[in-house]
PDB file of C-alpha atoms in Angstrom:
ATOM      1  CA  UNK A   6     125.009 -67.543 127.186  1.00  0.00           C
ATOM      2  CA  UNK A   7     122.918 -64.653 128.429  1.00  0.00           C
ATOM      3  CA  UNK A   8     119.306 -65.595 129.055  1.00  0.00           C
ATOM      4  CA  UNK A   9     116.406 -63.554 130.339  1.00  0.00           C
ATOM      5  CA  UNK A  10     113.123 -65.331 131.030  1.00  0.00           C
ATOM      6  CA  UNK A  11     110.033 -63.348 131.964  1.00  0.00           C
ATOM      7  CA  UNK A  12     107.008 -64.767 133.749  1.00  0.00           C
ATOM      8  CA  UNK A  13     103.976 -63.641 135.711  1.00  0.00           C
ATOM      9  CA  UNK A  14     101.832 -62.128 133.002  1.00  0.00           C
ATOM     10  CA  UNK A  15      98.150 -62.834 132.579  1.00  0.00           C
ATOM     11  CA  UNK A  16      94.653 -61.429 132.413  1.00  0.00           C
ATOM     12  CA  UNK A  17      93.651 -59.017 135.174  1.00  0.00           C
ATOM     13  CA  UNK A  18      90.737 -56.661 135.719  1.00  0.00           C
ATOM     14  CA  UNK A  19      91.238 -52.896 135.789  1.00  0.00           C
ATOM     15  CA  UNK A  20      92.481 -51.847 139.204  1.00  0.00           C
ATOM     16  CA  UNK A  21      94.122 -55.201 139.785  1.00  0.00           C
ATOM     17  CA  UNK A  22      97.746 -56.144 140.356  1.00  0.00           C
ATOM     18  CA  UNK A  23     100.360 -58.426 138.868  1.00  0.00           C
ATOM     19  CA  UNK A  24     103.990 -59.116 139.650  1.00  0.00           C
ATOM     20  CA  UNK A  25     106.275 -59.897 136.765  1.00  0.00           C
ATOM     21  CA  UNK A  26     109.585 -61.710 137.207  1.00  0.00           C
ATOM     22  CA  UNK A  27     112.623 -61.886 134.977  1.00  0.00           C
ATOM     23  CA  UNK A  28     115.097 -64.647 135.750  1.00  0.00           C
ATOM     24  CA  UNK A  29     118.595 -63.962 134.442  1.00  0.00           C
ATOM     25  CA  UNK A  30     121.476 -66.306 133.736  1.00  0.00           C
ATOM     26  CA  UNK A  31     124.756 -66.398 131.862  1.00  0.00           C
ATOM     27  CA  UNK A  32     126.220 -63.194 133.254  1.00  0.00           C
ATOM     28  CA  UNK A  33     127.056 -61.528 136.574  1.00  0.00           C
ATOM     29  CA  UNK A  34     123.559 -60.254 137.225  1.00  0.00           C
ATOM     30  CA  UNK A  35     124.449 -58.160 140.264  1.00  0.00           C
ATOM     31  CA  UNK A  36     126.706 -55.841 138.285  1.00  0.00           C
ATOM     32  CA  UNK A  37     124.312 -54.767 135.542  1.00  0.00           C
ATOM     33  CA  UNK A  38     121.446 -52.366 135.306  1.00  0.00           C
ATOM     34  CA  UNK A  39     118.136 -53.995 134.409  1.00  0.00           C
ATOM     35  CA  UNK A  40     115.120 -52.544 132.623  1.00  0.00           C
ATOM     36  CA  UNK A  41     111.514 -53.365 131.897  1.00  0.00           C
ATOM     37  CA  UNK A  42     109.958 -52.388 128.568  1.00  0.00           C
ATOM     38  CA  UNK A  43     106.542 -53.013 127.070  1.00  0.00           C
ATOM     39  CA  UNK A  44     105.020 -53.134 123.621  1.00  0.00           C
ATOM     40  CA  UNK A  45     101.352 -52.902 122.759  1.00  0.00           C
ATOM     41  CA  UNK A  46     100.036 -54.073 119.374  1.00  0.00           C
ATOM     42  CA  UNK A  47     100.754 -51.541 116.669  1.00  0.00           C
ATOM     43  CA  UNK A  48     102.909 -49.393 118.919  1.00  0.00           C
ATOM     44  CA  UNK A  49     106.625 -49.028 119.468  1.00  0.00           C
ATOM     45  CA  UNK A  50     108.307 -50.698 122.391  1.00  0.00           C
ATOM     46  CA  UNK A  51     108.498 -48.269 125.296  1.00  0.00           C
ATOM     47  CA  UNK A  52     110.707 -48.143 128.352  1.00  0.00           C
ATOM     48  CA  UNK A  53     108.873 -48.684 131.642  1.00  0.00           C
ATOM     49  CA  UNK A  54     111.426 -48.728 134.453  1.00  0.00           C
ATOM     50  CA  UNK A  55     115.105 -49.214 135.216  1.00  0.00           C
ATOM     51  CA  UNK A  56     117.058 -50.274 138.288  1.00  0.00           C
ATOM     52  CA  UNK A  57     120.816 -50.005 138.741  1.00  0.00           C
ATOM     53  CA  UNK A  58     123.018 -52.792 140.005  1.00  0.00           C
ATOM     54  CA  UNK A  59     123.250 -51.059 143.367  1.00  0.00           C
ATOM     55  CA  UNK A  60     121.968 -47.875 144.870  1.00  0.00           C
ATOM     56  CA  UNK A  61     118.665 -46.098 144.767  1.00  0.00           C
ATOM     57  CA  UNK A  62     118.682 -44.399 141.373  1.00  0.00           C
ATOM     58  CA  UNK A  63     115.523 -46.120 140.172  1.00  0.00           C
ATOM     59  CA  UNK A  64     113.568 -44.511 137.353  1.00  0.00           C
ATOM     60  CA  UNK A  65     110.069 -44.888 135.944  1.00  0.00           C
ATOM     61  CA  UNK A  66     108.175 -43.738 132.900  1.00  0.00           C
ATOM     62  CA  UNK A  67     105.654 -41.050 133.788  1.00  0.00           C
ATOM     63  CA  UNK A  68     102.827 -43.330 132.661  1.00  0.00           C
ATOM     64  CA  UNK A  69     103.558 -45.871 135.431  1.00  0.00           C
ATOM     65  CA  UNK A  70     105.040 -43.706 138.179  1.00  0.00           C
ATOM     66  CA  UNK A  71     103.283 -44.298 141.491  1.00  0.00           C
ATOM     67  CA  UNK A  72     101.684 -47.545 140.281  1.00  0.00           C
ATOM     68  CA  UNK A  73     104.617 -49.780 139.295  1.00  0.00           C
ATOM     69  CA  UNK A  74     107.640 -50.760 141.390  1.00  0.00           C
ATOM     70  CA  UNK A  75     110.803 -52.303 140.013  1.00  0.00           C
ATOM     71  CA  UNK A  76     113.042 -54.286 142.340  1.00  0.00           C
ATOM     72  CA  UNK A  77     115.742 -56.913 142.168  1.00  0.00           C
ATOM     73  CA  UNK A  78     117.062 -59.819 144.177  1.00  0.00           C
ATOM     74  CA  UNK A  79     120.701 -60.276 143.267  1.00  0.00           C
ATOM     75  CA  UNK A  80     120.874 -63.519 145.243  1.00  0.00           C
ATOM     76  CA  UNK A  81     118.182 -64.965 142.970  1.00  0.00           C
ATOM     77  CA  UNK A  82     119.372 -63.265 139.761  1.00  0.00           C
ATOM     78  CA  UNK A  83     115.865 -61.926 139.315  1.00  0.00           C
ATOM     79  CA  UNK A  84     114.312 -58.555 138.612  1.00  0.00           C
ATOM     80  CA  UNK A  85     110.666 -57.878 139.382  1.00  0.00           C
ATOM     81  CA  UNK A  86     107.981 -55.470 138.292  1.00  0.00           C
ATOM     82  CA  UNK A  87     105.120 -55.041 140.743  1.00  0.00           C
ATOM     83  CA  UNK A  88     102.192 -53.509 138.888  1.00  0.00           C
ATOM     84  CA  UNK A  89      99.291 -52.055 140.874  1.00  0.00           C
ATOM     85  CA  UNK A  90      96.187 -50.110 139.859  1.00  0.00           C
ATOM     86  CA  UNK A  91      96.401 -51.580 136.394  1.00  0.00           C
ATOM     87  CA  UNK A  92      94.620 -49.840 133.541  1.00  0.00           C
ATOM     88  CA  UNK A  93      93.501 -51.138 130.141  1.00  0.00           C
ATOM     89  CA  UNK A  94      96.223 -49.014 128.562  1.00  0.00           C
ATOM     90  CA  UNK A  95      98.812 -51.095 130.439  1.00  0.00           C
ATOM     91  CA  UNK A  96      97.926 -54.017 128.174  1.00  0.00           C
ATOM     92  CA  UNK A  97     101.118 -55.022 126.394  1.00  0.00           C
ATOM     93  CA  UNK A  98     103.839 -57.608 126.180  1.00  0.00           C
ATOM     94  CA  UNK A  99     106.407 -56.865 128.865  1.00  0.00           C
ATOM     95  CA  UNK A 100     110.111 -57.501 128.344  1.00  0.00           C
ATOM     96  CA  UNK A 101     113.180 -57.264 130.540  1.00  0.00           C
ATOM     97  CA  UNK A 102     116.420 -56.052 129.096  1.00  0.00           C
ATOM     98  CA  UNK A 103     120.040 -55.570 129.977  1.00  0.00           C
ATOM     99  CA  UNK A 104     123.077 -54.329 128.103  1.00  0.00           C
ATOM    100  CA  UNK A 105     126.507 -55.914 128.397  1.00  0.00           C
ATOM    101  CA  UNK A 106     129.515 -54.367 126.665  1.00  0.00           C
ATOM    102  CA  UNK A 107     127.177 -52.372 124.433  1.00  0.00           C
ATOM    103  CA  UNK A 108     125.094 -55.361 123.331  1.00  0.00           C
ATOM    104  CA  UNK A 109     121.443 -55.531 124.301  1.00  0.00           C
ATOM    105  CA  UNK A 110     119.825 -58.706 125.572  1.00  0.00           C
ATOM    106  CA  UNK A 111     116.061 -59.199 125.711  1.00  0.00           C
ATOM    107  CA  UNK A 112     113.778 -61.835 127.094  1.00  0.00           C
ATOM    108  CA  UNK A 113     110.929 -63.369 125.115  1.00  0.00           C
ATOM    109  CA  UNK A 114     108.329 -61.291 126.944  1.00  0.00           C
ATOM    110  CA  UNK A 115     105.236 -62.004 128.995  1.00  0.00           C
ATOM    111  CA  UNK A 116     101.756 -60.842 128.014  1.00  0.00           C
ATOM    112  CA  UNK A 117      99.741 -58.617 130.340  1.00  0.00           C
ATOM    113  CA  UNK A 118      96.105 -58.001 129.471  1.00  0.00           C
ATOM    114  CA  UNK A 119      94.002 -55.613 131.534  1.00  0.00           C
ATOM    115  CA  UNK A 120      90.334 -56.037 130.757  1.00  0.00           C
ATOM    116  CA  UNK A 121      86.993 -56.491 132.429  1.00  0.00           C
TER     117      UNK A 121
END
């Protein structure tokens, strides 16, 4: 079955960096677009970034553009989110997501807390 497992979250000071990973299994990872979302307490889940299966059409939310980088390693069935210049407002639970035949699949999320 489809599984997405995020890791790499933690506590970091403002201005710091983290790299999140999402390990995928149960489907042909290399052929599907992958996304990162985040959800802060009391707020709706918001889209952060997306990367296609191939090509360079990578997109970011305006709030993270220039600070976050999404990438993927199809040989490792893993998508990454490199987060630099972190701000307190980046504090949230981060999720990876894919959609296969119209059905969405989500990981369990990894918590990122930006605080001094």
